[in-house]
Each structure stands twice: as structure tokens, then as C-alpha cells.
Short mmCIF file of C-alpha atoms in Angstrom, two decimals:
data_model
loop_
_atom_site.label_atom_id
_atom_site.label_comp_id
_atom_site.label_asym_id
_atom_site.label_seq_id
_atom_site.Cartn_x
_atom_site.Cartn_y
_atom_site.Cartn_z
CA MET A 4 272.87 -142.43 109.39
CA ASN A 5 271.46 -144.88 106.87
CA LYS A 6 267.94 -144.25 105.79
CA PRO A 7 266.48 -147.70 107.19
CA MET A 8 267.68 -146.85 110.57
CA LYS A 9 266.78 -143.15 110.45
CA LYS A 10 263.24 -144.56 109.48
CA GLY A 11 262.89 -146.76 112.21
CA ARG A 12 263.77 -144.25 114.98
CA GLN A 13 261.44 -142.38 113.60
CA LYS A 14 258.67 -144.95 113.74
CA GLY A 15 259.26 -145.72 117.19
CA ALA A 16 259.29 -142.14 118.39
CA LYS A 17 255.60 -141.52 116.29
CA VAL A 18 254.94 -144.91 118.59
CA VAL A 19 255.82 -143.50 121.88
CA ASP A 20 253.77 -139.95 121.11
CA GLU A 21 251.13 -141.95 119.92
CA ILE A 22 250.93 -144.14 123.35
CA GLU A 23 251.52 -140.88 125.23
CA VAL A 24 248.43 -139.24 123.17
CA ALA A 25 246.44 -142.49 124.14
CA GLY A 26 247.24 -142.12 127.72
CA LYS A 27 246.31 -138.46 128.27
CA ASN A 28 243.04 -138.94 126.49
CA LEU A 29 241.90 -142.09 128.77
CA ARG A 30 243.44 -140.24 131.71
CA ASP A 31 241.13 -137.30 130.88
CA GLU A 32 238.15 -139.43 130.47
CA ALA A 33 238.72 -141.12 133.94
CA LEU A 34 238.63 -137.46 135.63
CA LYS A 35 235.35 -136.91 134.14
CA TYR A 36 234.39 -139.96 135.91
CA MET A 37 236.11 -138.76 138.99
CA LYS A 38 233.79 -135.62 139.20
CA VAL A 39 230.87 -137.39 139.03
CA ARG A 40 232.45 -139.70 141.68
CA ASN A 41 231.93 -142.56 139.24
CA TYR A 42 235.33 -144.05 140.92
CA THR A 43 234.50 -147.56 139.42
CA LYS A 44 234.56 -146.36 136.33
CA ALA A 45 237.46 -143.70 136.63
CA LEU A 46 239.63 -146.46 137.80
CA GLY A 47 239.18 -148.99 134.70
CA LEU A 48 240.34 -146.21 132.52
CA TYR A 49 243.38 -145.46 134.74
CA ASP A 50 244.48 -148.99 134.59
CA GLN A 51 244.40 -148.96 130.66
CA ALA A 52 246.71 -146.11 130.94
CA LEU A 53 248.97 -148.01 132.96
CA GLU A 54 248.45 -151.27 130.64
CA MET A 55 249.62 -148.81 127.76
CA ASN A 56 252.91 -147.42 129.92
CA THR A 57 253.72 -148.85 133.06
CA ASN A 58 256.07 -145.98 133.46
CA ASP A 59 252.87 -143.37 133.51
CA GLN A 60 253.79 -141.00 136.60
CA ASN A 61 250.63 -138.94 136.09
CA ALA A 62 248.05 -142.12 135.64
CA LEU A 63 249.81 -143.28 138.85
CA VAL A 64 249.23 -140.26 141.19
CA ALA A 65 245.70 -140.13 139.54
CA ARG A 66 244.94 -143.81 140.23
CA SER A 67 246.63 -143.20 143.67
CA ARG A 68 243.60 -140.68 144.23
CA CYS A 69 241.01 -142.93 143.30
CA PHE A 70 242.09 -145.89 145.30
CA LEU A 71 241.48 -143.46 148.04
CA GLN A 72 238.46 -142.81 147.03
CA LEU A 73 237.36 -145.96 146.80
CA GLY A 74 238.52 -146.72 150.56
CA GLU A 75 241.67 -148.70 149.31
CA PRO A 76 244.71 -146.57 150.95
CA GLY A 77 247.16 -149.93 150.58
CA LYS A 78 246.85 -149.82 146.63
CA ALA A 79 246.95 -146.12 146.75
CA LEU A 80 249.91 -146.39 148.73
CA GLN A 81 251.92 -148.66 146.12
CA ASP A 82 250.91 -146.59 143.11
CA ALA A 83 252.72 -143.35 145.18
CA GLU A 84 255.43 -145.22 146.35
CA THR A 85 255.91 -146.43 142.29
CA ALA A 86 255.79 -143.29 141.17
CA LEU A 87 258.39 -142.02 143.63
CA VAL A 88 260.60 -144.70 142.24
CA LEU A 89 259.98 -143.26 138.95
CA ASP A 90 261.09 -139.29 140.40
CA LYS A 91 261.57 -139.39 144.13
CA ASN A 92 260.80 -135.39 144.38
CA ASN A 93 257.57 -136.15 142.03
CA ILE A 94 254.86 -133.69 144.15
CA ARG A 95 252.22 -135.09 143.61
CA ALA A 96 253.29 -138.44 144.25
CA ILE A 97 254.71 -137.37 147.52
CA TYR A 98 251.16 -136.14 148.91
CA GLN A 99 249.23 -138.60 147.29
CA LYS A 100 251.86 -141.23 149.55
CA ALA A 101 251.16 -139.01 152.74
CA GLU A 102 246.97 -139.27 152.32
CA ALA A 103 247.60 -142.97 151.90
CA LEU A 104 249.62 -143.41 154.67
CA TYR A 105 247.68 -140.82 156.70
CA TYR A 106 244.45 -143.17 156.15
CA LEU A 107 246.32 -146.57 156.73
CA GLY A 108 246.85 -145.21 160.83
CA GLN A 109 250.49 -144.49 160.32
CA PHE A 110 250.40 -140.66 161.39
CA GLU A 111 254.17 -140.76 162.00
CA HIS A 112 255.24 -142.04 158.58
CA SER A 113 252.45 -139.83 157.00
CA LEU A 114 253.64 -136.51 159.10
CA MET A 115 257.20 -137.14 157.63
CA PHE A 116 256.09 -137.07 153.90
CA PHE A 117 254.05 -133.84 154.73
CA HIS A 118 256.99 -132.16 156.08
CA ARG A 119 259.01 -133.24 152.93
CA GLY A 120 256.36 -131.99 150.66
CA LEU A 121 256.31 -129.00 152.57
CA ARG A 122 260.17 -128.20 152.63
CA LEU A 123 260.26 -128.82 148.66
CA ARG A 124 256.58 -126.04 147.96
CA PRO A 125 256.74 -124.29 151.10
CA GLU A 126 253.85 -121.98 149.31
CA LEU A 127 251.48 -125.12 149.13
CA ALA A 128 248.51 -125.02 152.00
CA SER A 129 247.19 -128.96 151.59
CA PHE A 130 250.84 -129.96 152.78
CA ARG A 131 250.62 -127.63 155.79
CA LEU A 132 247.47 -128.68 156.54
CA GLY A 133 248.49 -132.06 156.19
CA VAL A 134 251.30 -131.48 158.71
CA GLN A 135 248.24 -129.71 161.01
CA LYS A 136 246.09 -132.97 160.72
CA THR A 137 248.73 -135.85 161.52
CA GLN A 138 250.24 -133.79 164.36
CA GLU A 139 246.33 -133.55 166.10
CA ALA A 140 245.68 -137.73 165.36
CA ILE A 141 249.42 -138.21 166.94
CA GLU A 142 248.56 -135.97 170.16
CA ASN A 143 244.64 -137.85 170.12
CA THR A 144 246.13 -140.86 170.11
CA ILE A 145 249.60 -140.31 172.52
CA GLY A 146 246.75 -138.90 174.71
CA ASN A 147 244.98 -141.94 174.94
CA ASN A 148 247.73 -144.09 175.65
CA THR A 149 248.91 -142.21 178.29
CA LYS A 150 245.27 -141.96 179.92
CA ASN A 151 245.56 -145.39 180.66
CA GLN A 152 249.22 -145.64 182.09
CA PRO A 153 250.01 -144.83 185.70
CA GLN A 154 251.26 -141.96 186.79
CA LYS A 155 254.98 -141.52 188.33
CA LYS A 156 255.40 -138.68 190.24
CA PRO A 157 258.21 -136.61 189.17
CA VAL A 158 261.73 -136.15 191.32
CA LYS A 159 262.43 -132.79 192.27
CA VAL A 160 265.85 -131.75 191.60
CA GLU A 161 266.65 -128.61 193.92
CA LYS A 162 268.94 -126.17 191.78
CA PRO A 163 270.81 -123.20 193.38
CA LYS A 164 268.13 -120.61 192.19
CA SER A 165 271.04 -118.07 190.31
CA ALA A 166 272.09 -121.03 188.20
CA LYS A 167 268.13 -121.75 187.63
CA ARG A 168 267.63 -118.72 186.63
CA THR A 169 269.99 -118.46 184.36
CA GLN A 170 269.57 -121.13 182.42
CA LEU A 171 265.69 -120.54 182.10
CA SER A 172 266.98 -117.26 180.86
CA ARG A 173 269.11 -118.84 178.75
CA GLU A 174 266.56 -121.08 177.11
CA GLU A 175 264.05 -118.10 176.65
CA LEU A 176 266.17 -116.57 174.70
CA GLU A 177 266.94 -118.99 172.53
CA LYS A 178 263.44 -120.35 172.03
CA ARG A 179 262.39 -116.51 171.56
CA ALA A 180 264.94 -116.33 168.87
CA SER A 181 264.17 -119.43 167.42
CA ARG A 182 260.81 -118.41 166.93
CA ARG A 183 261.47 -114.79 165.50
CA LEU A 184 263.60 -116.36 162.45
CA LEU A 185 261.56 -119.06 162.21
CA GLY A 186 258.34 -117.75 162.18
CA ASP A 187 255.26 -120.48 161.75
CA LEU A 188 257.75 -123.35 161.00
CA TYR A 189 259.32 -122.98 164.79
CA ILE A 190 255.58 -124.63 165.67
CA ASP A 191 257.17 -127.32 163.27
CA LYS A 192 260.42 -127.63 164.63
CA GLU A 193 259.07 -127.63 168.54
CA TYR A 194 256.88 -130.07 167.46
CA LEU A 195 258.84 -132.81 166.10
CA GLU A 196 262.13 -132.12 169.04
CA ASN A 197 259.07 -133.17 171.15
CA LEU A 198 258.14 -136.19 169.06
CA LEU A 199 261.82 -137.20 169.17
CA LYS A 200 261.89 -137.60 173.17
CA HIS A 201 258.58 -139.33 173.28
CA PRO A 202 259.12 -143.39 173.77
CA ASP A 203 256.68 -144.71 171.68
CA LEU A 204 258.42 -143.62 168.54
CA ARG A 205 260.65 -146.40 168.20
CA LYS A 206 257.43 -148.58 167.14
CA ALA A 207 257.29 -146.27 164.32
CA ASP A 208 261.01 -147.22 163.14
CA THR A 209 260.78 -149.81 160.23
CA ASN A 210 263.47 -151.71 158.78
CA THR A 211 263.09 -149.76 155.43
CA GLU A 212 263.07 -146.15 156.79
CA CYS A 213 263.57 -145.18 160.12
CA ILE A 214 260.88 -142.44 161.50
CA SER A 215 263.39 -140.60 164.15
CA ASP A 216 265.74 -140.11 161.25
CA LEU A 217 263.12 -138.51 158.79
CA ALA A 218 262.53 -136.45 161.93
CA LYS A 219 266.01 -135.75 162.67
CA ASP A 220 266.62 -134.69 158.85
CA ALA A 221 263.61 -132.11 159.20
CA ILE A 222 264.79 -130.43 162.03
CA ASN A 223 268.05 -130.10 160.72
CA PHE A 224 266.52 -128.42 157.65
CA LEU A 225 264.84 -126.18 159.63
CA ASN A 226 268.32 -125.11 161.73
CA ASN A 227 270.24 -124.73 158.55
CA ARG A 228 266.98 -122.59 157.70
CA GLN A 229 266.96 -120.72 160.91
CA GLU A 230 270.76 -119.94 160.47
CA PHE A 231 270.32 -118.64 156.81
CA TRP A 232 267.52 -116.30 158.16
CA ARG A 233 269.81 -115.38 161.32
CA GLN A 234 272.92 -114.33 158.85
CA GLN A 235 270.19 -112.58 155.95
CA LYS A 236 268.76 -110.47 159.68
CA PRO A 237 270.54 -110.95 162.31
CA CYS A 238 269.36 -107.61 163.75
CA THR A 239 265.37 -107.40 162.43
CA SER A 240 262.76 -109.81 163.29
CA LEU A 241 261.94 -112.35 160.27
CA ASN A 242 257.97 -111.88 158.93
CA ALA A 243 257.00 -115.00 157.93
CA LYS A 244 254.88 -115.24 155.13
CA LYS A 245 251.58 -116.92 155.73
CA ILE A 246 250.06 -119.40 153.33
CA ASN A 247 247.31 -118.36 151.98
CA ALA A 248 244.65 -121.49 151.96
CA GLY A 249 242.76 -120.43 148.67
CA ASN A 250 245.86 -119.75 146.64
CA GLY A 251 248.33 -122.32 148.21
CA MET A 252 246.48 -125.52 147.48
CA LEU A 253 247.90 -128.16 145.29
CA PRO A 254 246.82 -127.27 141.73
CA ARG A 255 244.58 -129.39 139.62
CA TRP A 256 246.89 -132.30 138.49
CA LEU A 257 244.21 -134.60 137.89
#
């Protein structure tokens, strides 16, 4: 390698390093304003950091959080999605996208991303709490819609008592086995299975991402984990680890 080319590369690397340092300094300064709730000032600094480097994932995630605090979830969603284009497994961006969707009222979509984050980082309680609050929001929405609909009387179908007893027994055994193997995750699996049966779920499906497919993926993941645990402990119940809300919260990224 000749000397001019070597010097050119060294100079380019030096410029990149300087941009990264300057961007970090801007983010650190913005964080100080975030802590005192001066979100407008913080936003200006995040803007400067992204003007220097449009692919700064840390700045994108931090600005997404700032937009949420300013009551602009639409812009928060855009920044989170941009960060996910750069890295689809960016756990902070997944969390920010789930939060932005929640504040936009897209609860089913939000639930899927909280579940995605929970699969990637099951030790983080923030994703567990996100799943809980979105489930409650969906249940409240469905409950309000159901109250306004006329109730239909179920049609009774008589079955032989012996067959009914056998069917219920088999279903109950399967549920108990699943509950024993999955632990706390069984509640999520049961919820997703019931969600797929709800007729209003199709309305939440979009051309870009199908909520039904995401729910099925989550159920398949839980089924695979259940089978893995069944092979590991075929005769004993699994004591699922409980997430500590204090130690399992998302780290202080921003």
C-alpha cells in the first residue's frame, strides 16, 4: 500500500472517530436535559447528533423516547423503525416501537413487539409489563365493543356423556402439562390463542405486517420452548424463573 492511500485511510478513520465522539457528547448533553424534563432542548441536541450521523442508532432510539415525552408517538415510531432497519434485533428500538404503537392505540401491534422483545431478552421486566398493559388495553377495547353488540344465544349440542368426559379430560391434561412446562409464559400462550379466535383481529392486519402471523409466530415459539422443556424434564414440573421487576428493568441506555 502506497503512502498517500495509507494516509487517506487514516484520515478517514480519524474523521469517523471524531464524529462518533461528537455524537456521544451531544447525546450525553441531551440526556441531562431529559432528566430535568426539558425535552425541547434535548430534542434539538438529538437532531444535531443525527445531522452528523443519520445512522446513529443510539441517537435514533433516544430521540424516539424524547418524542414520546413530547406527545408525538408518530415521530417516535418513525425513529424506532429507522433504527430497526439498521439492526432488526436492536432491543432498545424494539421497546421504543412497542411503546410508540401503544400510545398510538395500536394495541395488537404493540403487543407483538413487546412479545418479540420478551423472546429476545426474557430477563427484562419492562417487556413483561408491556405485555400486561397491552393485554389489558385490548381486553378493555373488546369489552366495550361487545357491550354494544346484541347477545346471541348459544346453540346446545348434546354429546354422549362418556365422549364428553373423555374430551374434557384430555383437554385438561394437555392444559395442565402446558401450564407446568411453560410456567408464567402459559398465560401469554393462552392469551394469544384466544386473540387469534377473535373476529376483530383481522381489522388490525395491515398490508405491511399481519398481526395474525406475528401471533402465530409467538405461539410457535412457545410451543417449541414447551417441547424443549418437556424433553429436558419429562417427569417433573418446570419451576419457571420469575422476573424481578427491580433487577430486570431495561438498563439505562439513554
